[in-house]
Tab-separated table of C-alpha atoms and ligand atoms in Angstrom:
chain	number	residue	atom	x	y	z
Y	1	MET	CA	0.000	0.000	0.000
Y	2	VAL	CA	1.197	3.524	-0.740
Y	3	GLU	CA	2.358	5.039	2.531
Y	4	ALA	CA	0.313	8.210	2.025
Y	5	HIS	CA	-2.829	6.081	2.322
Y	6	ARG	CA	-1.841	4.487	5.593
Y	7	THR	CA	-3.195	5.608	8.947
Y	8	PHE	CA	-1.182	5.335	12.140
Y	9	VAL	CA	-3.124	5.945	15.330
Y	10	ILE	CA	-1.636	6.785	18.710
Y	11	VAL	CA	-3.841	6.365	21.775
Y	12	GLY	CA	-2.534	8.454	24.670
Y	13	GLY	CA	-1.184	11.978	24.423
Y	14	GLY	CA	1.529	11.941	27.076
Y	15	LEU	CA	5.245	12.175	26.388
Y	16	ALA	CA	5.461	8.718	24.765
Y	17	GLY	CA	2.533	9.437	22.421
Y	18	ALA	CA	3.713	12.927	21.461
Y	19	LYS	CA	7.284	11.759	20.817
Y	20	ALA	CA	6.012	8.851	18.726
Y	21	ALA	CA	3.974	11.248	16.546
Y	22	GLU	CA	6.989	13.531	16.188
Y	23	THR	CA	9.196	10.588	15.197
Y	24	LEU	CA	6.777	9.312	12.557
Y	25	ARG	CA	7.037	12.659	10.799
Y	26	ALA	CA	10.780	13.014	11.392
Y	27	GLU	CA	11.273	9.609	9.763
Y	28	GLY	CA	9.349	10.818	6.702
Y	29	PHE	CA	6.010	9.047	7.194
Y	30	THR	CA	3.525	10.750	4.839
Y	31	GLY	CA	0.326	8.958	5.870
Y	32	ARG	CA	-2.237	10.097	8.448
Y	33	VAL	CA	-1.078	10.403	12.051
Y	34	ILE	CA	-3.932	10.570	14.544
Y	35	LEU	CA	-3.271	11.266	18.226
Y	36	ILE	CA	-6.112	10.555	20.645
Y	37	CYS	CA	-6.091	11.701	24.249
Y	38	ASP	CA	-8.754	11.847	26.927
Y	39	GLU	CA	-7.092	14.929	28.462
Y	40	ARG	CA	-8.037	18.320	27.022
Y	41	ASP	CA	-4.526	19.717	27.324
Y	42	HIS	CA	-1.976	19.229	24.585
Y	43	PRO	CA	0.674	16.623	25.486
Y	44	TYR	CA	2.804	17.733	28.436
Y	45	GLU	CA	5.593	16.445	30.643
Y	46	ARG	CA	4.742	15.361	34.166
Y	47	PRO	CA	8.030	15.764	36.149
Y	48	PRO	CA	7.491	19.534	36.723
Y	49	LEU	CA	4.086	18.786	38.281
Y	50	SER	CA	5.796	17.688	41.503
Y	51	LYS	CA	8.781	20.053	41.216
Y	52	GLY	CA	9.182	23.422	39.442
Y	53	TYR	CA	5.532	23.936	38.529
Y	54	LEU	CA	4.255	22.831	41.946
Y	55	LEU	CA	6.821	25.098	43.607
Y	56	GLY	CA	5.571	28.038	41.553
Y	57	LYS	CA	8.977	28.399	39.868
Y	58	GLU	CA	7.903	27.240	36.388
Y	59	GLU	CA	5.093	28.596	34.260
Y	60	ARG	CA	2.229	26.434	33.028
Y	61	ASP	CA	3.343	26.971	29.408
Y	62	SER	CA	6.753	25.424	30.102
Y	63	VAL	CA	5.435	21.889	30.617
Y	64	PHE	CA	4.104	21.257	27.103
Y	65	VAL	CA	6.003	18.931	24.742
Y	66	HIS	CA	5.197	21.184	21.747
Y	67	GLU	CA	3.289	24.398	21.231
Y	68	PRO	CA	-0.283	23.738	20.046
Y	69	ALA	CA	0.495	25.101	16.556
Y	70	TRP	CA	3.227	22.492	16.089
Y	71	TYR	CA	0.660	19.695	15.666
Y	72	ALA	CA	-1.132	21.381	12.780
Y	73	GLY	CA	2.252	22.227	11.227
Y	74	ALA	CA	3.277	18.571	11.391
Y	75	ASP	CA	-0.125	17.482	10.076
Y	76	ILE	CA	-0.953	15.499	13.197
Y	77	GLU	CA	-4.694	15.113	13.721
Y	78	LEU	CA	-5.553	15.640	17.368
Y	79	HIS	CA	-8.590	14.288	19.167
Y	80	LEU	CA	-8.221	15.880	22.599
Y	81	GLY	CA	-10.693	15.364	25.430
Y	82	GLN	CA	-11.684	12.104	23.745
Y	83	PRO	CA	-11.127	8.695	25.309
Y	84	ALA	CA	-10.587	5.692	23.052
Y	85	VAL	CA	-13.251	3.372	24.403
Y	86	ARG	CA	-13.018	0.278	22.234
Y	87	LEU	CA	-10.283	-1.396	20.242
Y	88	ASP	CA	-11.037	-4.097	17.693
Y	89	PRO	CA	-7.818	-5.752	16.491
Y	90	GLU	CA	-9.676	-7.941	13.967
Y	91	ALA	CA	-11.328	-5.022	12.190
Y	92	ARG	CA	-8.369	-2.738	13.033
Y	93	THR	CA	-10.625	-0.034	14.387
Y	94	VAL	CA	-10.677	2.140	17.434
Y	95	ARG	CA	-13.828	3.851	18.699
Y	96	LEU	CA	-13.811	7.162	20.536
Y	97	GLY	CA	-16.096	8.293	23.323
Y	98	ASP	CA	-18.084	10.497	20.920
Y	99	GLY	CA	-18.758	7.484	18.673
Y	100	THR	CA	-16.167	8.294	15.988
Y	101	LEU	CA	-14.762	5.108	14.445
Y	102	ILE	CA	-11.197	5.230	13.131
Y	103	VAL	CA	-9.651	2.534	10.949
Y	104	TYR	CA	-5.916	2.086	11.448
Y	105	ASP	CA	-3.043	0.295	9.788
Y	106	LYS	CA	-0.823	0.430	12.881
Y	107	LEU	CA	-1.729	1.537	16.391
Y	108	LEU	CA	0.341	2.589	19.375
Y	109	LEU	CA	-0.990	2.304	22.912
Y	110	ALA	CA	0.694	4.989	25.022
Y	111	THR	CA	-1.998	5.201	27.670
Y	112	GLY	CA	0.346	5.648	30.629
Y	113	ALA	CA	-0.678	5.000	34.197
Y	114	GLU	CA	-3.069	6.373	36.784
Y	115	PRO	CA	-2.649	6.951	40.516
Y	116	ARG	CA	-3.651	4.111	42.781
Y	117	ARG	CA	-6.536	5.102	45.062
Y	118	LEU	CA	-6.632	4.679	48.820
Y	119	ASP	CA	-9.302	2.172	49.707
Y	120	VAL	CA	-10.238	3.602	53.127
Y	121	PRO	CA	-13.166	5.549	54.594
Y	122	GLY	CA	-12.945	9.285	53.885
Y	123	THR	CA	-11.338	9.239	50.423
Y	124	GLY	CA	-14.318	11.180	49.056
Y	125	LEU	CA	-13.598	14.232	51.243
Y	126	ALA	CA	-12.761	17.492	49.468
Y	127	GLY	CA	-9.209	17.673	50.851
Y	128	VAL	CA	-8.019	14.327	49.439
Y	129	HIS	CA	-5.715	14.705	46.422
Y	130	HIS	CA	-3.843	12.724	43.770
Y	131	LEU	CA	-1.109	13.963	41.473
Y	132	ARG	CA	-0.916	12.853	37.877
Y	133	ARG	CA	-2.448	15.564	35.723
Y	134	LEU	CA	-1.788	19.238	35.194
Y	135	ALA	CA	-5.178	20.027	36.723
Y	136	HIS	CA	-4.189	18.044	39.852
Y	137	ALA	CA	-0.964	20.069	40.135
Y	138	GLU	CA	-2.811	23.351	39.655
Y	139	ARG	CA	-5.169	22.452	42.483
Y	140	LEU	CA	-2.443	21.111	44.755
Y	141	ARG	CA	-0.335	24.236	44.247
Y	142	GLY	CA	-3.202	26.341	45.625
Y	143	VAL	CA	-3.711	23.908	48.509
Y	144	LEU	CA	-0.020	23.982	49.508
Y	145	ALA	CA	0.047	27.774	49.382
Y	146	SER	CA	-2.984	28.055	51.660
Y	147	LEU	CA	-1.689	25.354	54.057
Y	148	GLY	CA	1.551	27.325	54.261
Y	149	ARG	CA	-0.296	30.571	55.037
Y	150	ASP	CA	-2.507	28.965	57.703
Y	151	ASN	CA	0.022	26.622	59.358
Y	152	GLY	CA	-1.998	23.755	57.930
Y	153	HIS	CA	-1.072	20.060	57.922
Y	154	LEU	CA	-0.580	17.897	54.862
Y	155	VAL	CA	-0.486	14.132	55.315
Y	156	ILE	CA	1.087	12.219	52.460
Y	157	ALA	CA	0.366	8.519	52.116
Y	158	GLY	CA	3.445	6.982	50.473
Y	159	ALA	CA	7.157	7.807	50.686
Y	160	GLY	CA	7.962	7.148	47.035
Y	161	TRP	CA	9.373	9.709	44.606
Y	162	ILE	CA	6.165	11.695	44.137
Y	163	GLY	CA	5.317	11.663	47.859
Y	164	LEU	CA	8.771	12.949	48.766
Y	165	GLU	CA	8.893	15.591	46.032
Y	166	VAL	CA	5.522	16.930	47.165
Y	167	ALA	CA	6.741	16.854	50.788
Y	168	ALA	CA	9.666	19.072	49.738
Y	169	ALA	CA	7.356	21.439	47.849
Y	170	ALA	CA	4.921	21.594	50.779
Y	171	ARG	CA	7.713	22.471	53.202
Y	172	SER	CA	8.869	25.247	50.901
Y	173	TYR	CA	5.368	26.755	51.218
Y	174	GLY	CA	5.650	26.376	55.004
Y	175	ALA	CA	3.038	23.613	55.415
Y	176	GLU	CA	3.407	21.015	58.188
Y	177	VAL	CA	4.043	17.619	56.588
Y	178	THR	CA	3.644	14.063	57.860
Y	179	VAL	CA	4.420	11.122	55.581
Y	180	VAL	CA	2.807	7.756	56.384
Y	181	GLU	CA	4.502	4.758	54.789
Y	182	THR	CA	4.066	1.001	55.218
Y	183	ALA	CA	7.744	0.238	54.480
Y	184	PRO	CA	10.501	0.860	57.075
Y	185	THR	CA	12.283	3.551	54.993
Y	186	PRO	CA	11.416	5.973	52.198
Y	187	LEU	CA	11.922	4.748	48.610
Y	188	HIS	CA	12.303	1.221	49.935
Y	189	ALA	CA	11.267	-0.527	46.727
Y	190	ALA	CA	13.503	1.680	44.564
Y	191	LEU	CA	16.661	2.081	46.651
Y	192	GLY	CA	16.476	-0.630	49.314
Y	193	PRO	CA	17.025	0.038	53.029
Y	194	GLU	CA	20.697	1.074	52.622
Y	195	LEU	CA	20.089	4.283	50.674
Y	196	GLY	CA	16.417	4.980	51.300
Y	197	ASP	CA	16.984	6.495	54.711
Y	198	LEU	CA	19.379	9.035	53.251
Y	199	PHE	CA	16.287	10.705	51.832
Y	200	GLY	CA	14.541	10.217	55.184
Y	201	ASP	CA	17.289	12.218	56.898
Y	202	LEU	CA	17.141	14.916	54.222
Y	203	HIS	CA	13.430	15.425	54.808
Y	204	ARG	CA	13.698	15.271	58.603
Y	205	GLU	CA	16.281	18.073	58.429
Y	206	HIS	CA	13.635	20.101	56.605
Y	207	GLY	CA	10.999	19.404	59.231
Y	208	VAL	CA	9.059	16.529	57.657
Y	209	ARG	CA	7.703	13.940	60.110
Y	210	PHE	CA	7.615	10.270	59.089
Y	211	HIS	CA	5.438	7.482	60.344
Y	212	PHE	CA	6.930	4.254	58.970
Y	213	GLY	CA	5.605	0.721	59.183
Y	214	ALA	CA	2.028	1.999	59.306
Y	215	ARG	CA	-0.910	1.870	56.954
Y	216	LEU	CA	-3.406	4.686	56.637
Y	217	THR	CA	-6.788	3.233	57.540
Y	218	GLU	CA	-9.144	6.205	57.724
Y	219	ILE	CA	-9.395	9.849	56.758
Y	220	VAL	CA	-11.490	11.579	59.379
Y	221	GLY	CA	-13.591	14.527	58.280
Y	222	GLN	CA	-16.294	16.922	59.310
Y	223	ASP	CA	-18.684	18.813	57.015
Y	224	GLY	CA	-16.847	17.365	54.012
Y	225	MET	CA	-13.444	18.661	55.175
Y	226	VAL	CA	-10.400	16.612	56.258
Y	227	LEU	CA	-9.556	16.789	59.978
Y	228	ALA	CA	-7.123	13.928	60.625
Y	229	VAL	CA	-5.903	10.548	59.435
Y	230	ARG	CA	-5.742	7.319	61.403
Y	231	THR	CA	-3.254	4.506	60.931
Y	232	ASP	CA	-3.472	0.776	61.640
Y	233	ASP	CA	-1.311	1.094	64.767
Y	234	GLY	CA	-3.932	3.315	66.401
Y	235	GLU	CA	-2.227	6.670	65.835
Y	236	GLU	CA	-3.993	9.805	64.660
Y	237	HIS	CA	-2.309	12.654	62.797
Y	238	PRO	CA	-3.872	16.082	62.280
Y	239	ALA	CA	-4.512	16.831	58.602
Y	240	HIS	CA	-6.164	19.575	56.577
Y	241	ALA	CA	-5.321	17.870	53.298
Y	242	VAL	CA	-4.186	14.401	52.251
Y	243	LEU	CA	-2.176	13.373	49.208
Y	244	ALA	CA	-2.446	9.738	48.138
Y	245	ALA	CA	0.942	8.965	46.583
Y	246	ILE	CA	0.835	5.186	46.758
Y	247	GLY	CA	1.951	4.397	43.230
Y	248	ALA	CA	0.402	4.151	39.804
Y	249	ALA	CA	-1.367	1.399	37.889
Y	250	PRO	CA	-0.912	0.926	34.124
Y	251	ARG	CA	-3.937	1.963	32.041
Y	252	ALA	CA	-4.286	-1.312	30.187
Y	253	SER	CA	-8.086	-1.729	30.077
Y	254	LEU	CA	-8.345	-0.974	26.338
Y	255	ALA	CA	-5.702	-3.626	25.632
Y	256	GLU	CA	-7.390	-6.060	27.999
Y	257	GLN	CA	-10.763	-5.601	26.333
Y	258	ALA	CA	-9.093	-6.147	22.939
Y	259	GLY	CA	-7.636	-9.452	24.141
Y	260	LEU	CA	-3.970	-8.409	23.990
Y	261	ALA	CA	-1.490	-10.255	26.192
Y	262	LEU	CA	-1.053	-8.550	29.564
Y	263	VAL	CA	1.370	-9.039	32.433
Y	264	ASP	CA	-0.009	-10.191	35.766
Y	265	ARG	CA	-0.434	-7.298	38.181
Y	266	TYR	CA	1.747	-9.101	40.759
Y	267	ASP	CA	4.559	-9.041	38.179
Y	268	GLY	CA	4.140	-5.302	37.624
Y	269	GLY	CA	1.183	-5.387	35.219
Y	270	GLY	CA	0.987	-3.600	31.891
Y	271	ILE	CA	0.748	-4.596	28.243
Y	272	ALA	CA	3.229	-7.311	27.291
Y	273	VAL	CA	5.495	-6.237	24.426
Y	274	ASP	CA	8.601	-7.763	22.866
Y	275	ALA	CA	11.919	-5.955	22.453
Y	276	THR	CA	10.525	-4.161	19.374
Y	277	LEU	CA	7.663	-2.868	21.590
Y	278	ARG	CA	5.133	-4.906	19.623
Y	279	THR	CA	2.181	-6.403	21.495
Y	280	SER	CA	0.691	-9.841	20.942
Y	281	ASP	CA	-1.097	-8.289	17.934
Y	282	PRO	CA	1.285	-7.620	14.998
Y	283	HIS	CA	-0.343	-4.252	14.205
Y	284	ILE	CA	-0.404	-2.878	17.751
Y	285	TYR	CA	2.539	-1.508	19.727
Y	286	ALA	CA	2.820	-0.131	23.253
Y	287	ALA	CA	5.289	2.280	24.857
Y	288	GLY	CA	5.846	4.351	27.995
Y	289	ASP	CA	4.432	3.617	31.446
Y	290	VAL	CA	1.869	1.115	30.166
Y	291	ALA	CA	4.308	-1.192	28.348
Y	292	ALA	CA	6.031	-4.152	30.007
Y	293	ALA	CA	8.858	-4.917	27.599
Y	294	ASP	CA	11.236	-7.819	27.195
Y	295	HIS	CA	14.549	-6.171	27.981
Y	296	PRO	CA	17.383	-7.979	26.163
Y	297	ALA	CA	20.180	-6.350	28.194
Y	298	LEU	CA	18.561	-7.009	31.605
Y	299	GLY	CA	17.300	-10.441	30.593
Y	300	THR	CA	13.895	-9.803	32.119
Y	301	ARG	CA	10.547	-8.210	31.374
Y	302	ILE	CA	10.294	-4.766	32.880
Y	303	ARG	CA	7.723	-1.967	33.049
Y	304	VAL	CA	9.406	1.373	33.632
Y	305	GLU	CA	7.379	4.323	34.945
Y	306	HIS	CA	9.867	7.054	34.182
Y	307	TRP	CA	10.229	10.069	31.939
Y	308	ALA	CA	13.221	8.792	29.925
Y	309	ASN	CA	11.377	5.601	29.059
Y	310	ALA	CA	8.503	7.611	27.565
Y	311	LEU	CA	10.941	9.954	25.832
Y	312	ASN	CA	12.829	7.098	24.160
Y	313	GLY	CA	10.204	4.359	24.037
Y	314	GLY	CA	7.670	6.416	22.045
Y	315	PRO	CA	10.177	7.077	19.218
Y	316	ALA	CA	11.395	3.455	19.282
Y	317	ALA	CA	7.822	2.196	18.866
Y	318	ALA	CA	7.238	4.675	16.025
Y	319	ARG	CA	10.285	3.369	14.169
Y	320	ALA	CA	9.136	-0.219	14.710
Y	321	MET	CA	5.692	0.721	13.335
Y	322	LEU	CA	7.479	1.991	10.216
Y	323	GLY	CA	9.084	-1.410	9.777
Y	324	GLN	CA	12.555	-0.383	10.920
Y	325	GLU	CA	14.671	-2.814	12.929
Y	326	VAL	CA	14.304	-1.866	16.564
Y	327	THR	CA	15.645	-3.380	19.754
Y	328	TYR	CA	14.582	-1.304	22.719
Y	329	ASP	CA	17.275	-1.978	25.280
Y	330	ARG	CA	17.872	1.358	27.014
Y	331	VAL	CA	19.228	1.163	30.547
Y	332	PRO	CA	16.353	2.400	32.764
Y	333	TYR	CA	17.020	5.955	33.974
Y	334	PHE	CA	15.248	8.468	36.158
Y	335	PHE	CA	15.929	11.617	38.111
Y	336	SER	CA	14.523	13.472	41.099
Y	337	ASP	CA	15.011	16.860	42.758
Y	338	GLN	CA	14.195	17.466	46.420
Y	339	TYR	CA	15.305	20.692	48.195
Y	340	ASP	CA	18.923	21.209	47.086
Y	341	VAL	CA	19.501	17.526	46.329
Y	342	GLY	CA	19.389	16.298	42.764
Y	343	MET	CA	19.889	12.694	41.803
Y	344	GLU	CA	19.957	10.436	38.768
Y	345	TYR	CA	19.542	6.667	38.864
Y	346	SER	CA	20.494	4.263	36.096
Y	347	GLY	CA	19.830	0.533	36.020
Y	348	TYR	CA	17.570	-1.817	37.851
Y	349	ALA	CA	18.323	-3.220	41.312
Y	350	PRO	CA	15.184	-3.937	43.334
Y	351	PRO	CA	15.732	-5.253	46.885
Y	352	GLY	CA	16.745	-8.915	46.743
Y	353	SER	CA	18.541	-8.587	43.404
Y	354	TYR	CA	21.870	-7.233	44.730
Y	355	ASP	CA	24.396	-8.511	47.265
Y	356	GLN	CA	26.552	-5.414	47.775
Y	357	VAL	CA	26.155	-1.625	47.920
Y	358	VAL	CA	29.270	0.502	47.423
Y	359	CYS	CA	29.516	4.295	47.702
Y	360	ARG	CA	32.135	6.702	46.342
Y	361	GLY	CA	32.296	10.287	47.552
Y	362	ASP	CA	30.889	12.039	50.583
Y	363	VAL	CA	27.616	10.406	51.641
Y	364	ALA	CA	27.214	12.693	54.684
Y	365	LYS	CA	27.479	15.780	52.435
Y	366	ARG	CA	25.128	14.141	49.915
Y	367	GLU	CA	27.716	14.289	47.133
Y	368	PHE	CA	28.351	10.726	46.112
Y	369	ILE	CA	27.602	7.844	43.782
Y	370	ALA	CA	26.017	4.629	45.071
Y	371	PHE	CA	26.494	1.367	43.206
Y	372	TRP	CA	24.398	-1.772	43.548
Y	373	LEU	CA	26.243	-4.965	42.592
Y	374	ARG	CA	25.567	-8.667	42.273
Y	375	GLU	CA	28.565	-10.991	42.258
Y	376	GLY	CA	30.755	-7.976	41.463
Y	377	ARG	CA	28.713	-6.889	38.424
Y	378	LEU	CA	27.040	-3.523	38.387
Y	379	LEU	CA	23.221	-3.562	38.382
Y	380	ALA	CA	22.542	0.108	39.087
Y	381	GLY	CA	24.165	3.389	40.026
Y	382	MET	CA	22.766	6.549	41.592
Y	383	ASN	CA	24.639	9.853	41.477
Y	384	VAL	CA	23.581	12.359	44.123
Y	385	ASN	CA	24.681	15.982	43.526
Y	386	VAL	CA	27.456	14.582	41.296
Y	387	TRP	CA	26.972	15.197	37.594
Y	388	ASP	CA	28.014	14.003	34.133
Y	389	VAL	CA	28.562	10.389	35.194
Y	390	THR	CA	25.469	8.770	33.686
Y	391	ALA	CA	27.271	7.618	30.531
Y	392	PRO	CA	30.059	5.653	32.266
Y	393	ILE	CA	27.611	4.237	34.843
Y	394	GLN	CA	25.375	2.949	32.067
Y	395	GLN	CA	28.384	1.587	30.148
Y	396	LEU	CA	29.551	-0.286	33.245
Y	397	ILE	CA	26.056	-1.766	33.700
Y	398	ARG	CA	25.893	-2.810	30.048
Y	399	SER	CA	29.365	-4.327	30.080
Y	400	GLY	CA	28.438	-6.894	32.738
Y	401	HIS	CA	32.162	-6.745	33.561
Y	402	PRO	CA	33.170	-7.824	37.116
Y	403	LEU	CA	34.323	-4.788	39.076
Y	404	ASP	CA	36.727	-4.256	41.931
Y	405	ALA	CA	34.641	-2.733	44.768
Y	406	THR	CA	37.644	-0.831	46.172
Y	407	ALA	CA	38.305	0.870	42.842
Y	408	LEU	CA	34.609	1.594	42.441
Y	409	ALA	CA	34.553	3.310	45.849
Y	410	ASP	CA	37.655	5.413	45.121
Y	411	PRO	CA	36.830	8.867	43.668
Y	412	GLU	CA	40.419	9.079	42.374
Y	413	VAL	CA	39.771	6.183	39.991
Y	414	PRO	CA	37.925	7.444	36.879
Y	415	LEU	CA	34.830	5.341	36.207
Y	416	GLU	CA	35.848	5.112	32.545
Y	417	SER	CA	39.048	3.335	33.530
Y	418	LEU	CA	36.984	0.470	34.987
Y	419	LEU	CA	35.443	-0.333	31.617
Y	420	PRO	CA	36.763	-3.490	29.952
Z	1	LIG	C1	3.841	14.135	39.293
Z	1	LIG	C2	4.791	13.279	38.523
Z	1	LIG	C3	6.158	13.540	38.597
Z	1	LIG	C4	7.066	12.751	37.896
Z	1	LIG	N1	8.398	13.009	38.010
Z	1	LIG	C5	9.288	12.236	37.350
Z	1	LIG	C6	10.697	12.476	37.472
Z	1	LIG	O1	11.125	13.384	38.171
Z	1	LIG	N2	11.553	11.686	36.800
Z	1	LIG	C7	11.119	10.656	36.012
Z	1	LIG	O2	11.931	9.949	35.411
Z	1	LIG	N3	9.781	10.390	35.870
Z	1	LIG	C8	8.869	11.160	36.530
Z	1	LIG	N4	7.521	10.902	36.410
Z	1	LIG	C9	7.073	9.787	35.562
Z	1	LIG	C10	6.858	10.240	34.117
Z	1	LIG	O3	6.192	11.469	34.075
Z	1	LIG	C11	6.067	9.166	33.375
Z	1	LIG	O4	6.892	8.043	33.302
Z	1	LIG	C12	5.626	9.610	31.995
Z	1	LIG	O5	4.680	10.644	32.105
Z	1	LIG	C13	5.013	8.455	31.212
Z	1	LIG	O6	4.594	8.945	29.978
Z	1	LIG	P1	3.510	8.156	29.120
Z	1	LIG	O7	3.379	8.951	27.865
Z	1	LIG	O8	3.854	6.735	29.050
Z	1	LIG	O9	2.162	8.222	29.965
Z	1	LIG	P2	1.304	9.445	30.485
Z	1	LIG	O10	2.180	10.626	30.716
Z	1	LIG	O11	0.507	8.928	31.634
Z	1	LIG	O12	0.319	9.771	29.277
Z	1	LIG	C14	-0.706	8.897	28.885
Z	1	LIG	C15	-1.876	9.703	28.389
Z	1	LIG	O13	-2.824	8.824	27.802
Z	1	LIG	C16	-4.131	9.207	28.233
Z	1	LIG	N5	-5.019	8.045	28.096
Z	1	LIG	C17	-5.028	6.932	28.843
Z	1	LIG	N6	-5.987	6.083	28.407
Z	1	LIG	C18	-6.574	6.669	27.352
Z	1	LIG	C19	-7.638	6.288	26.476
Z	1	LIG	N7	-8.267	5.124	26.581
Z	1	LIG	N8	-8.000	7.150	25.503
Z	1	LIG	C20	-7.361	8.335	25.350
Z	1	LIG	N9	-6.363	8.755	26.167
Z	1	LIG	C21	-5.970	7.925	27.147
Z	1	LIG	C22	-3.872	9.671	29.651
Z	1	LIG	O14	-4.933	10.470	30.155
Z	1	LIG	C23	-2.590	10.460	29.478
Z	1	LIG	O15	-2.844	11.768	29.063
Z	1	LIG	C24	6.590	11.673	37.100
Z	1	LIG	C25	5.210	11.412	37.041
Z	1	LIG	C26	4.324	12.202	37.743
Z	1	LIG	C27	2.852	11.900	37.676
């Protein structure tokens, strides 16, 4: 078929979807590109929603992937404010909420993830918040400012990245902050117990209170307003607002309804894709937060909920849709900023996967690199207030080369010199 007559549809207008559309055009695709998103805003990036934008340091306009006019210029047909409600792989059609039926040649699912909800009494109260969308951040920004003015209390359920970044933002507004977390340290699932508490100390120094090993069981309210939260160990914390930051679930219902292969939720969930980001249907691809991809370099299937994976996965899927040879094997990468501490993490080392943690630099001053190893091989590295080391860290991970822990810990030994 002549390419100009082909229609490529992208469901989901986040970073992965927008970058896929951009790549289709950059690679010279002349057919129709249709981008469908249930949000009314043009595609935007989410990291500022818990950092610069939430802190009031970045303007609303700065979060968008492209200016609105860019889409018309690139001849990308936008259906904003429209959910895709039904996908029929046999007929190769997708139906929108307003009834529109679109026939596709190839389709990309870039439907992202959504915040997990607290399943406790009181979640319907006006002061209970989530943070995923621009509208959530707009609202939360106002809430933090008024809590700061009135000496109000914010309780955050969950000491993951988003919970901690919002804690930092809330403190900068002057709000009182308590974080309730079931695990014994912050960021336990991401960094393990060895490094997680480093972020605990950082937040304590800024006046954040933690309540670890406890589950939030009730949000107490009066006249529709939040008054306090209760935890399963019988404690009560005052609260004027609550943020549920207990993780995100992949938005895979469209794929599920279409009969595509999914990953069990206990294995991380998401749409199962191969290393070319193709689903179990040869005409449908998936990328970004929703995709659980076979990772050739890590030798496992992995679903990555981070910015860089959307930034690179969307374009990789677009190239695969165009029939190019693609192996998506990027080393997972993410970053975070809290107060004056910036960090980058490369690799994959969940608790239980590593047998050694080595640090180089000054941990007490929060200027160091942490390395997670298994049998002397590097699984992951995190640089904290140390910059321009991502490339050698990722090369060391990729090499699978056994490393000398003493050399790794020595700041005088250039990381590059440890490469085989
Ligand atoms: C507050 C916040 C802060 C973050 N900070 C960082 C950070 O500092 N560093 C980092 O590495 N990562 C960070 N992340 C993670 C990063 O933003 C995500 O990994 C990234 O947004 C994933 O992009 P995506 O395009 O896959 O999905 P999304 O950004 O979720 O976009 C998917 C879009 O598809 C839409 N959609 C879903 N289903 C349908 C449907 N059926 N029909 C139509 N549209 C649909 C959704 O509404 C959404 O607009 C952060 C995330 C959040 C929420």
